[in-house]
Short mmCIF file of N, CA and C in Angstrom, two decimals:
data_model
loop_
_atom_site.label_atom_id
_atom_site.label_comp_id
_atom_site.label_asym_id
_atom_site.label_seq_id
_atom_site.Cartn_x
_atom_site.Cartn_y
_atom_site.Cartn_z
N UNK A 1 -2.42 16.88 10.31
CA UNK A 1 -3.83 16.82 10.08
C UNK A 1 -4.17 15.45 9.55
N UNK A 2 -5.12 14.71 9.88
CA UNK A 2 -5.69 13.50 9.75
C UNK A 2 -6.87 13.53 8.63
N UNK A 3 -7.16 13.33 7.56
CA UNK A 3 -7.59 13.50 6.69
C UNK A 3 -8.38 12.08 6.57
N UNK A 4 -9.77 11.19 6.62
CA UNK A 4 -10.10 9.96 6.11
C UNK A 4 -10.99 10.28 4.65
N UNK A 5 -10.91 9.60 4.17
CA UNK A 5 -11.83 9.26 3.54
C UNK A 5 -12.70 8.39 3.44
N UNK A 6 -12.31 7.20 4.12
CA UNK A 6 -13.62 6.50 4.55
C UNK A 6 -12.81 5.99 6.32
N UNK A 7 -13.36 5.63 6.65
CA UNK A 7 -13.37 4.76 8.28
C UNK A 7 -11.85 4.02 7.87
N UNK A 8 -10.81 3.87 8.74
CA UNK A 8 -9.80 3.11 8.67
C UNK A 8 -8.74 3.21 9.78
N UNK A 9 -8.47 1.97 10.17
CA UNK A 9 -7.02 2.42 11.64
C UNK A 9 -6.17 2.05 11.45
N UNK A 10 -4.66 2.54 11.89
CA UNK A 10 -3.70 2.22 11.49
C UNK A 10 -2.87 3.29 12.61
N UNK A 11 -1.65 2.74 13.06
CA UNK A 11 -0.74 3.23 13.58
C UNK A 11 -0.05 4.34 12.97
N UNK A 12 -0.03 5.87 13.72
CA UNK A 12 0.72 6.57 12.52
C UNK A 12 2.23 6.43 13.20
N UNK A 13 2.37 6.10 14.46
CA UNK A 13 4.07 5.76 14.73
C UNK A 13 4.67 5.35 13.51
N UNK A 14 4.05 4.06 13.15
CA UNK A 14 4.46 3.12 12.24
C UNK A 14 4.57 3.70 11.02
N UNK A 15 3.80 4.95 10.18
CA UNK A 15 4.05 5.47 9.29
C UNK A 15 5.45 6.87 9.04
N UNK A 16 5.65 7.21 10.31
CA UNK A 16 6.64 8.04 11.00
C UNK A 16 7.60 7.10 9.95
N UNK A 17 7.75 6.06 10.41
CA UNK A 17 9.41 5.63 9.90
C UNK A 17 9.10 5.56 8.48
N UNK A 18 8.05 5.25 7.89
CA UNK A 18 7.83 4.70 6.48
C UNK A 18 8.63 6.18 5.30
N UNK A 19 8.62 6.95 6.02
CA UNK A 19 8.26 8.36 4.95
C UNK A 19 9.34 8.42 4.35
N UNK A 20 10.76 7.78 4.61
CA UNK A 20 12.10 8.38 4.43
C UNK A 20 12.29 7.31 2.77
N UNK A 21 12.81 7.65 1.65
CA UNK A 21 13.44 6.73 0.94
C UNK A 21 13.27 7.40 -0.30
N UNK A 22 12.93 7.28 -1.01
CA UNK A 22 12.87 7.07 -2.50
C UNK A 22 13.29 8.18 -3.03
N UNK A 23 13.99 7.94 -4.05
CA UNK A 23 14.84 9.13 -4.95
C UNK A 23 13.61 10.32 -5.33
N UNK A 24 13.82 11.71 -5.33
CA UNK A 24 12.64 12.68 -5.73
C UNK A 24 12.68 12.47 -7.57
N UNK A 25 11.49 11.75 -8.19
CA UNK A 25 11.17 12.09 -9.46
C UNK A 25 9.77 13.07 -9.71
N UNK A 26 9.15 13.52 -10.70
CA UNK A 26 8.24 14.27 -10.62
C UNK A 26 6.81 13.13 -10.47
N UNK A 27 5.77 13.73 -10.41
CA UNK A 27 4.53 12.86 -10.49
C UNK A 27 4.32 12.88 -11.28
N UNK A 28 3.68 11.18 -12.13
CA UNK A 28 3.45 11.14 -13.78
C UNK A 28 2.44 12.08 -14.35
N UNK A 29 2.54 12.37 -15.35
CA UNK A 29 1.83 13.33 -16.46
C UNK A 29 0.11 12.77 -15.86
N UNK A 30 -0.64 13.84 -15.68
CA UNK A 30 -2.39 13.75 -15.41
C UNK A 30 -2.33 13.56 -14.11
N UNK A 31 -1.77 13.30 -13.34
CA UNK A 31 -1.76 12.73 -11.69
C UNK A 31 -2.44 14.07 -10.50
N UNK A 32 -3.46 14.11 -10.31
CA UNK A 32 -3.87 15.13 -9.47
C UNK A 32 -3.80 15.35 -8.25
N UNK A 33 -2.83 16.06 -7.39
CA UNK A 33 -2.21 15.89 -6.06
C UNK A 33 -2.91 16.98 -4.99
N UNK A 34 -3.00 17.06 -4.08
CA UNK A 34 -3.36 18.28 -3.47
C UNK A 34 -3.02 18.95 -3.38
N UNK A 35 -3.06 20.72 -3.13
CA UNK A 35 -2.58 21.58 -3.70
C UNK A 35 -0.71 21.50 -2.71
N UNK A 36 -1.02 20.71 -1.99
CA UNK A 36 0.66 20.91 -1.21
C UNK A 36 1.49 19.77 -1.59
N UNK A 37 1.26 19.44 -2.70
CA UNK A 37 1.75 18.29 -4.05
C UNK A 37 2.08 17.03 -3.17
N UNK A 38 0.74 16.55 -2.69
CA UNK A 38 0.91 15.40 -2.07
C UNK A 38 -0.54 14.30 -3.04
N UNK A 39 -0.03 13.31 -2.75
CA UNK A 39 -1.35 12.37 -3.36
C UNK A 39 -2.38 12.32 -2.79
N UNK A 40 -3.73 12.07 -2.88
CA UNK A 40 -5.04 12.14 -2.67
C UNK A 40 -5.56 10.98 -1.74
N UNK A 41 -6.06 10.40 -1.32
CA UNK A 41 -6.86 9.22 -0.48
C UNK A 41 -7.61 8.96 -1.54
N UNK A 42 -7.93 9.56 -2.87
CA UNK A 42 -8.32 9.02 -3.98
C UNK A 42 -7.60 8.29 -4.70
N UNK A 43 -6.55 9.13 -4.69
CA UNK A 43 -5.64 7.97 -5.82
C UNK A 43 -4.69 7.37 -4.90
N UNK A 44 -4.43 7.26 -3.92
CA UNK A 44 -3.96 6.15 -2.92
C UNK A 44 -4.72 4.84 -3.33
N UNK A 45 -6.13 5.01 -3.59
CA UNK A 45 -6.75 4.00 -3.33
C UNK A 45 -7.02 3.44 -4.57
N UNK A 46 -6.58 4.32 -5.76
CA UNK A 46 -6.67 3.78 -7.16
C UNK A 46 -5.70 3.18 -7.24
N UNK A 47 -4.28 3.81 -7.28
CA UNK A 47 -3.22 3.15 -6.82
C UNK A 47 -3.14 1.64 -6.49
N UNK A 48 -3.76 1.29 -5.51
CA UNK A 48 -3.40 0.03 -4.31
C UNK A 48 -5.12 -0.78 -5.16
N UNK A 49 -6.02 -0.56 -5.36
CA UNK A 49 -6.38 -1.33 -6.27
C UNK A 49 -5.90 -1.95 -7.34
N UNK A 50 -4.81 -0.89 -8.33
CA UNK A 50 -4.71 -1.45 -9.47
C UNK A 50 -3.04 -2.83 -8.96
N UNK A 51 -2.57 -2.31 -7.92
CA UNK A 51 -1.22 -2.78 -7.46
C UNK A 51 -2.05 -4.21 -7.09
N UNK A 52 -3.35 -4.43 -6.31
CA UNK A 52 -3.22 -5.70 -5.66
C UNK A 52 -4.45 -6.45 -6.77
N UNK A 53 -5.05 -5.50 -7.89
CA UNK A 53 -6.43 -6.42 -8.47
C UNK A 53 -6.91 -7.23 -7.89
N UNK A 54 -7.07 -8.49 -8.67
CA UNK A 54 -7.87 -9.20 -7.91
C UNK A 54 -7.43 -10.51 -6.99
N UNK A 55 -6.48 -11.09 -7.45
CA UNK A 55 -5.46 -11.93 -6.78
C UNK A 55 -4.16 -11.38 -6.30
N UNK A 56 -4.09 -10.23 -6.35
CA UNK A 56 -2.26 -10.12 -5.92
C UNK A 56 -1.25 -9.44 -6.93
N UNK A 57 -0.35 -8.65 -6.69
CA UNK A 57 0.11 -8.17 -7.64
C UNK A 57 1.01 -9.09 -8.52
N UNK A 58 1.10 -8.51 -9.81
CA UNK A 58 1.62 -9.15 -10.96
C UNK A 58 3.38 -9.16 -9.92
N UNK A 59 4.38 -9.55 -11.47
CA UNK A 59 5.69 -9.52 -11.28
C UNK A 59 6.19 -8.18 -11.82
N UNK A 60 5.30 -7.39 -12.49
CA UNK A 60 6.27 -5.78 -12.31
C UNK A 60 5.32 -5.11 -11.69
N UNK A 61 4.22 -5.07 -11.26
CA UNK A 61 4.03 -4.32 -10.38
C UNK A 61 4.88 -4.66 -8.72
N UNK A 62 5.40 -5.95 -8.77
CA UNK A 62 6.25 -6.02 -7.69
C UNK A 62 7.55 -5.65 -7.76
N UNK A 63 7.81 -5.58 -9.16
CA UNK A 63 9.79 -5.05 -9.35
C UNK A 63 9.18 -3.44 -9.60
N UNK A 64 8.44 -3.01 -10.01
CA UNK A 64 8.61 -1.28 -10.12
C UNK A 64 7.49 -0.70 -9.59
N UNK A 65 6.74 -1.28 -8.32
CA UNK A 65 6.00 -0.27 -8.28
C UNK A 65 5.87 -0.28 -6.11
N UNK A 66 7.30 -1.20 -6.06
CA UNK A 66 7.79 -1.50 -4.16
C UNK A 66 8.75 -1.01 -3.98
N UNK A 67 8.56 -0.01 -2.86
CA UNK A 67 9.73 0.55 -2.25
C UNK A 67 11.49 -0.68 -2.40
N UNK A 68 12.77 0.31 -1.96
CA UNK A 68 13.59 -0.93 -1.93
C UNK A 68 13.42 -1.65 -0.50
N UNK A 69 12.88 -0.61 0.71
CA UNK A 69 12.69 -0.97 1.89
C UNK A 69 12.05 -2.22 1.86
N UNK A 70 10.68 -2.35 1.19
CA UNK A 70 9.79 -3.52 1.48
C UNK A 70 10.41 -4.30 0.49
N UNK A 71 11.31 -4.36 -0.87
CA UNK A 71 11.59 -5.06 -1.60
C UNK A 71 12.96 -6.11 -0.91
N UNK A 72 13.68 -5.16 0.52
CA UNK A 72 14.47 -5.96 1.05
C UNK A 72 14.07 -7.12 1.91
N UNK A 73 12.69 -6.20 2.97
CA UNK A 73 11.92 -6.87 3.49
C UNK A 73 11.33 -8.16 3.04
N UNK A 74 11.06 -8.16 1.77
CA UNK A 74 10.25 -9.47 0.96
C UNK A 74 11.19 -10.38 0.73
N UNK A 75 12.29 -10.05 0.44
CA UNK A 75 14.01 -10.90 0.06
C UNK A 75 13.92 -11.86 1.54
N UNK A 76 13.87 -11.01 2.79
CA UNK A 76 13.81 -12.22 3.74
C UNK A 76 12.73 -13.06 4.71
N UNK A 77 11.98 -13.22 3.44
CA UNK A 77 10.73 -14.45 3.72
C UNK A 77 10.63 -14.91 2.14
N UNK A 78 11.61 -15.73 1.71
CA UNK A 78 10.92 -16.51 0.57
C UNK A 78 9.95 -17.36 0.48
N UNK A 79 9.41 -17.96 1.74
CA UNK A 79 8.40 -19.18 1.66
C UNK A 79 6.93 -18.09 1.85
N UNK A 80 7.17 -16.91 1.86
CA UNK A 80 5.77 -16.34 2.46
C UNK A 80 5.93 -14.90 1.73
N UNK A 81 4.61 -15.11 0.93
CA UNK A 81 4.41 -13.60 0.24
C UNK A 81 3.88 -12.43 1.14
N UNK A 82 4.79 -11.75 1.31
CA UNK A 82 5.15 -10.53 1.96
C UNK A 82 3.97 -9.32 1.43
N UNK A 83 4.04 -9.42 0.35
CA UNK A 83 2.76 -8.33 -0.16
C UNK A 83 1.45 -8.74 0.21
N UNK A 84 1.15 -10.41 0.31
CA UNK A 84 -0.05 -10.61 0.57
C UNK A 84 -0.74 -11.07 2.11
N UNK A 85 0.52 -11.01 2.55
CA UNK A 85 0.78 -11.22 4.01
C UNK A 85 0.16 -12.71 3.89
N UNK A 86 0.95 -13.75 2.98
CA UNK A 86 -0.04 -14.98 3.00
C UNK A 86 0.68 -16.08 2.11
N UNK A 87 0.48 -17.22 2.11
CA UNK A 87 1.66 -18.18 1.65
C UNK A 87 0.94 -18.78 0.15
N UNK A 88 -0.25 -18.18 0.12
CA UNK A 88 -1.05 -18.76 -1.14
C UNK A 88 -1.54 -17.37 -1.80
N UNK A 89 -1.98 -17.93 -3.02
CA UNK A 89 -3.01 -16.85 -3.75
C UNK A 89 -4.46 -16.45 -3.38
N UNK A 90 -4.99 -15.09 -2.76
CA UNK A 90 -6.20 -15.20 -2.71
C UNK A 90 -7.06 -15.60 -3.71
N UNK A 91 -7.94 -15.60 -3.60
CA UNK A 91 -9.56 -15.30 -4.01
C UNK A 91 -9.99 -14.32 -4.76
N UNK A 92 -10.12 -13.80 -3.98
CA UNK A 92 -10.47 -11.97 -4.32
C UNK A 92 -10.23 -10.91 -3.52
N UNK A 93 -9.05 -9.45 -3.88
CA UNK A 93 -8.86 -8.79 -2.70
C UNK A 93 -9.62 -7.41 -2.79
N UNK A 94 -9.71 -7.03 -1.88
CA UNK A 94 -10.26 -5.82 -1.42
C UNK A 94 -9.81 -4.98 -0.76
N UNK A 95 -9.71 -3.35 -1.31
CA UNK A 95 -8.84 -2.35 -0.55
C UNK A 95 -10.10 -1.52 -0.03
N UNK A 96 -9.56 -1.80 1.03
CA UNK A 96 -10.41 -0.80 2.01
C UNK A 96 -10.65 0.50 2.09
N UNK A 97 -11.00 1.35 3.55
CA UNK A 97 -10.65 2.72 3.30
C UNK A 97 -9.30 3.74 3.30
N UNK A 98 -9.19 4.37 2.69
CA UNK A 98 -7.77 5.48 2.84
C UNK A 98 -7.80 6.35 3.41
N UNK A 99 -6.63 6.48 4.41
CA UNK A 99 -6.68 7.78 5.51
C UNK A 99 -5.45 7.79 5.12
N UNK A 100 -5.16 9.27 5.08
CA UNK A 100 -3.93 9.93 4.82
C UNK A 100 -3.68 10.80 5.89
N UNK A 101 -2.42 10.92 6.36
CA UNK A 101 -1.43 11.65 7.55
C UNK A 101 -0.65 12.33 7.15
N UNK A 102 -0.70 13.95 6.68
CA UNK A 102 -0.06 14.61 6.43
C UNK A 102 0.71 14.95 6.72
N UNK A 103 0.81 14.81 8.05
CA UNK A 103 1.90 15.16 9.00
C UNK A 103 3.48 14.24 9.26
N UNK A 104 2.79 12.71 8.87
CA UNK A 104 3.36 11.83 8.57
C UNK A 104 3.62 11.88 7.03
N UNK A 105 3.53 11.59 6.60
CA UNK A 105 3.59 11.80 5.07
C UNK A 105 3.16 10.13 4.09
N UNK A 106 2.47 9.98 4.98
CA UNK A 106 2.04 8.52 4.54
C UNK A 106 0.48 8.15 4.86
N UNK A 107 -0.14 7.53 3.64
CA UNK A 107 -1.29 7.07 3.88
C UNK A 107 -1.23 5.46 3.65
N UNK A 108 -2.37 4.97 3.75
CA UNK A 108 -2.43 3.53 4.11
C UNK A 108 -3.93 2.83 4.26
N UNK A 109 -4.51 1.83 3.73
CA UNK A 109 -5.56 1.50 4.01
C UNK A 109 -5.37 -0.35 4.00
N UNK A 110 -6.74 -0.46 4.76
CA UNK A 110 -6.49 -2.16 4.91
C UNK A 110 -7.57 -2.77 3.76
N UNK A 111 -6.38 -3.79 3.38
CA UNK A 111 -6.53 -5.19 2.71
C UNK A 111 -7.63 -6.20 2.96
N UNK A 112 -8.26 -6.15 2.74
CA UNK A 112 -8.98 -7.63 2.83
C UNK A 112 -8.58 -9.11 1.66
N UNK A 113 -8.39 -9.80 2.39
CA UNK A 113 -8.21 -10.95 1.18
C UNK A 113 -9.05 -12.18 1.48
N UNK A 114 -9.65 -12.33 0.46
CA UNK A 114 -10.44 -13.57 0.63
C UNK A 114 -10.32 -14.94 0.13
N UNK A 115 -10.46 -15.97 0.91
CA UNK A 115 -9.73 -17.46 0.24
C UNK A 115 -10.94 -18.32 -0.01
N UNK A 116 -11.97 -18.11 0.30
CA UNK A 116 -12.57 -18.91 0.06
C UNK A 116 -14.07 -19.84 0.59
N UNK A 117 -13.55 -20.70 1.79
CA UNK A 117 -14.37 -21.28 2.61
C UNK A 117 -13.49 -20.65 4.26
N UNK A 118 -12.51 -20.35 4.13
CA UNK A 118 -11.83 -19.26 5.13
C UNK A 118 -12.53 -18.07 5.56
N UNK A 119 -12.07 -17.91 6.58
CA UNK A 119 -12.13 -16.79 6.98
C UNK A 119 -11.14 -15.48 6.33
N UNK A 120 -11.96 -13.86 5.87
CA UNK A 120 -11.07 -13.23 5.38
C UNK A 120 -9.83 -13.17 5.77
N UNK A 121 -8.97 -12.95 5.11
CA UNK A 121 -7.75 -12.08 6.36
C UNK A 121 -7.29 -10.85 5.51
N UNK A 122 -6.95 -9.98 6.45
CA UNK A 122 -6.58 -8.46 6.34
C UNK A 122 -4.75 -8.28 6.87
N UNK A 123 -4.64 -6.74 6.07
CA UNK A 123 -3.43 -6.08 6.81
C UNK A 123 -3.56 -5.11 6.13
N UNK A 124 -2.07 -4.19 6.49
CA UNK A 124 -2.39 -2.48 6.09
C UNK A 124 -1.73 -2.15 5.06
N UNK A 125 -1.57 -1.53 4.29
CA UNK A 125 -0.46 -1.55 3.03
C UNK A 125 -0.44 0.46 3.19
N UNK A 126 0.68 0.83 3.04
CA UNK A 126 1.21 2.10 3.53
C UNK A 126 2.03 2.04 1.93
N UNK A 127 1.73 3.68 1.59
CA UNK A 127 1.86 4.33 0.58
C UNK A 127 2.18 6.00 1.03
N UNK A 128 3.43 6.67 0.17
CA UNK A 128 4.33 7.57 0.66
C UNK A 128 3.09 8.71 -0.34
N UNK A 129 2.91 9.56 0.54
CA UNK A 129 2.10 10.46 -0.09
C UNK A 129 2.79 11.81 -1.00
N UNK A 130 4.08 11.67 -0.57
CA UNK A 130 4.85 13.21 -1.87
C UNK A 130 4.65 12.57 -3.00
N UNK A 131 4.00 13.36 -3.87
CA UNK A 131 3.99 13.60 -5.09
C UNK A 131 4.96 14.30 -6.09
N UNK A 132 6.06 14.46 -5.47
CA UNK A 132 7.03 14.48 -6.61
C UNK A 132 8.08 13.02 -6.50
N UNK A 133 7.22 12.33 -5.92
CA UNK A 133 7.85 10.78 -6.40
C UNK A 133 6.84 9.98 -7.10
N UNK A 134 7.58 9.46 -7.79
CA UNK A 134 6.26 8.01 -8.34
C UNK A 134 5.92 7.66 -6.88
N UNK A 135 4.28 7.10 -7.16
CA UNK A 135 3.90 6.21 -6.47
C UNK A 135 4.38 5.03 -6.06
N UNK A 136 4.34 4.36 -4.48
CA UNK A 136 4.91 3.28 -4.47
C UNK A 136 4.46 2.46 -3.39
N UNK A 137 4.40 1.17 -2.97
CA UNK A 137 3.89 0.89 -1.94
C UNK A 137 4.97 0.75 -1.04
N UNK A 138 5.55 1.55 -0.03
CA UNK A 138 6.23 1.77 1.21
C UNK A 138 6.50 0.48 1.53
N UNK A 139 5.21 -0.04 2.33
CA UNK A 139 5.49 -1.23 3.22
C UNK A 139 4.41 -1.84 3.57
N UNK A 140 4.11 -3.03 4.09
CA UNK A 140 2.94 -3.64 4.60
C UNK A 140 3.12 -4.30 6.11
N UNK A 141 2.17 -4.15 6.52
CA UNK A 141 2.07 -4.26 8.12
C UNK A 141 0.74 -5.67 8.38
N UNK A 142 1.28 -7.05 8.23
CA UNK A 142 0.37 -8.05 8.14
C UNK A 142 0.21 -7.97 9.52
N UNK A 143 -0.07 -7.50 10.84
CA UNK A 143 -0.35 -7.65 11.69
C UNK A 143 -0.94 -6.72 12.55
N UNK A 144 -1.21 -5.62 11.33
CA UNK A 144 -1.76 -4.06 12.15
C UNK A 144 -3.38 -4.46 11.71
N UNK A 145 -4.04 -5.30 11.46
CA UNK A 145 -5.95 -5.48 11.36
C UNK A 145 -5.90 -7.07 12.02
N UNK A 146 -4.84 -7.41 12.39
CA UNK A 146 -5.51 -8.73 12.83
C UNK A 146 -5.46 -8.97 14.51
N UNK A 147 -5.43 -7.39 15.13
CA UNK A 147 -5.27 -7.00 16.31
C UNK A 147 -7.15 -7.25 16.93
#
């Protein structure tokens, strides 16, 4: 079942592979999941706000709050930040809408990042929806909005 909460596209092939990884811990204390203890398109999107603020995520939200998948992934592009799909610091970013794939077990919404006198640029950032894991950001797909 395809669930949006606001307007958003994204490949669910691509979320197919995302779903597999992370050790089962419980969901932190107050965390409100749907009743089939999965995370919300609400707090997906609280989530991935507080992960990217306003320039980009800090240095522990990048050591504890990234899959090891995308944390291997980021190991091989040192000249190019992998989370921001971008070789500089934005501006100001913006998380888009959240659609969640139950079926997949992954939701995901697109990025906007803004530099400036540039043109925005976007990509998708994918988040594992079981809730008996911490939250985490899966993976990012810098080339699934610039289609």
């Amino acid at each position: 079942m395809l669930r949006t909460l606001r307007c958003s596209a994204a490949a669910l092939g691509f979320g197919l592979v995302l779903a597999a990884g992370a050790p089962a811990v419980a969901a932190p204390h107050g965390v409100k999941t749907d009743p089939n203890g999965r995370f919300t398109a609400e707090e997906i999107h609280h989530f991935l706000e507080g992960f990217y603020g306003n320039h980009g995520p800090r240095p522990w939200e990048r050591e504890n709050l990234v899959s090891d998948y995308l944390k291997e992934r980021i190991a091989q592009t040192p000249d190019y930040d992998l989370l921001l799909c971008a070789q500089n610091t934005p501006r100001h970013i913006e998380v888009g809408e959240v659609t969640t794939a139950q079926s997949a077990r992954v939701g995901w919404a697109t990025i906007t990042t803004s530099w400036g006198q540039g043109s925005p640029g976007s990509f998708t950032a994918y988040v594992d929806l079981d809730a008996s894991r911490p939250i985490k950001l899966l993976d990012v797909d810098c080339e699934a909005s610039a289609a």
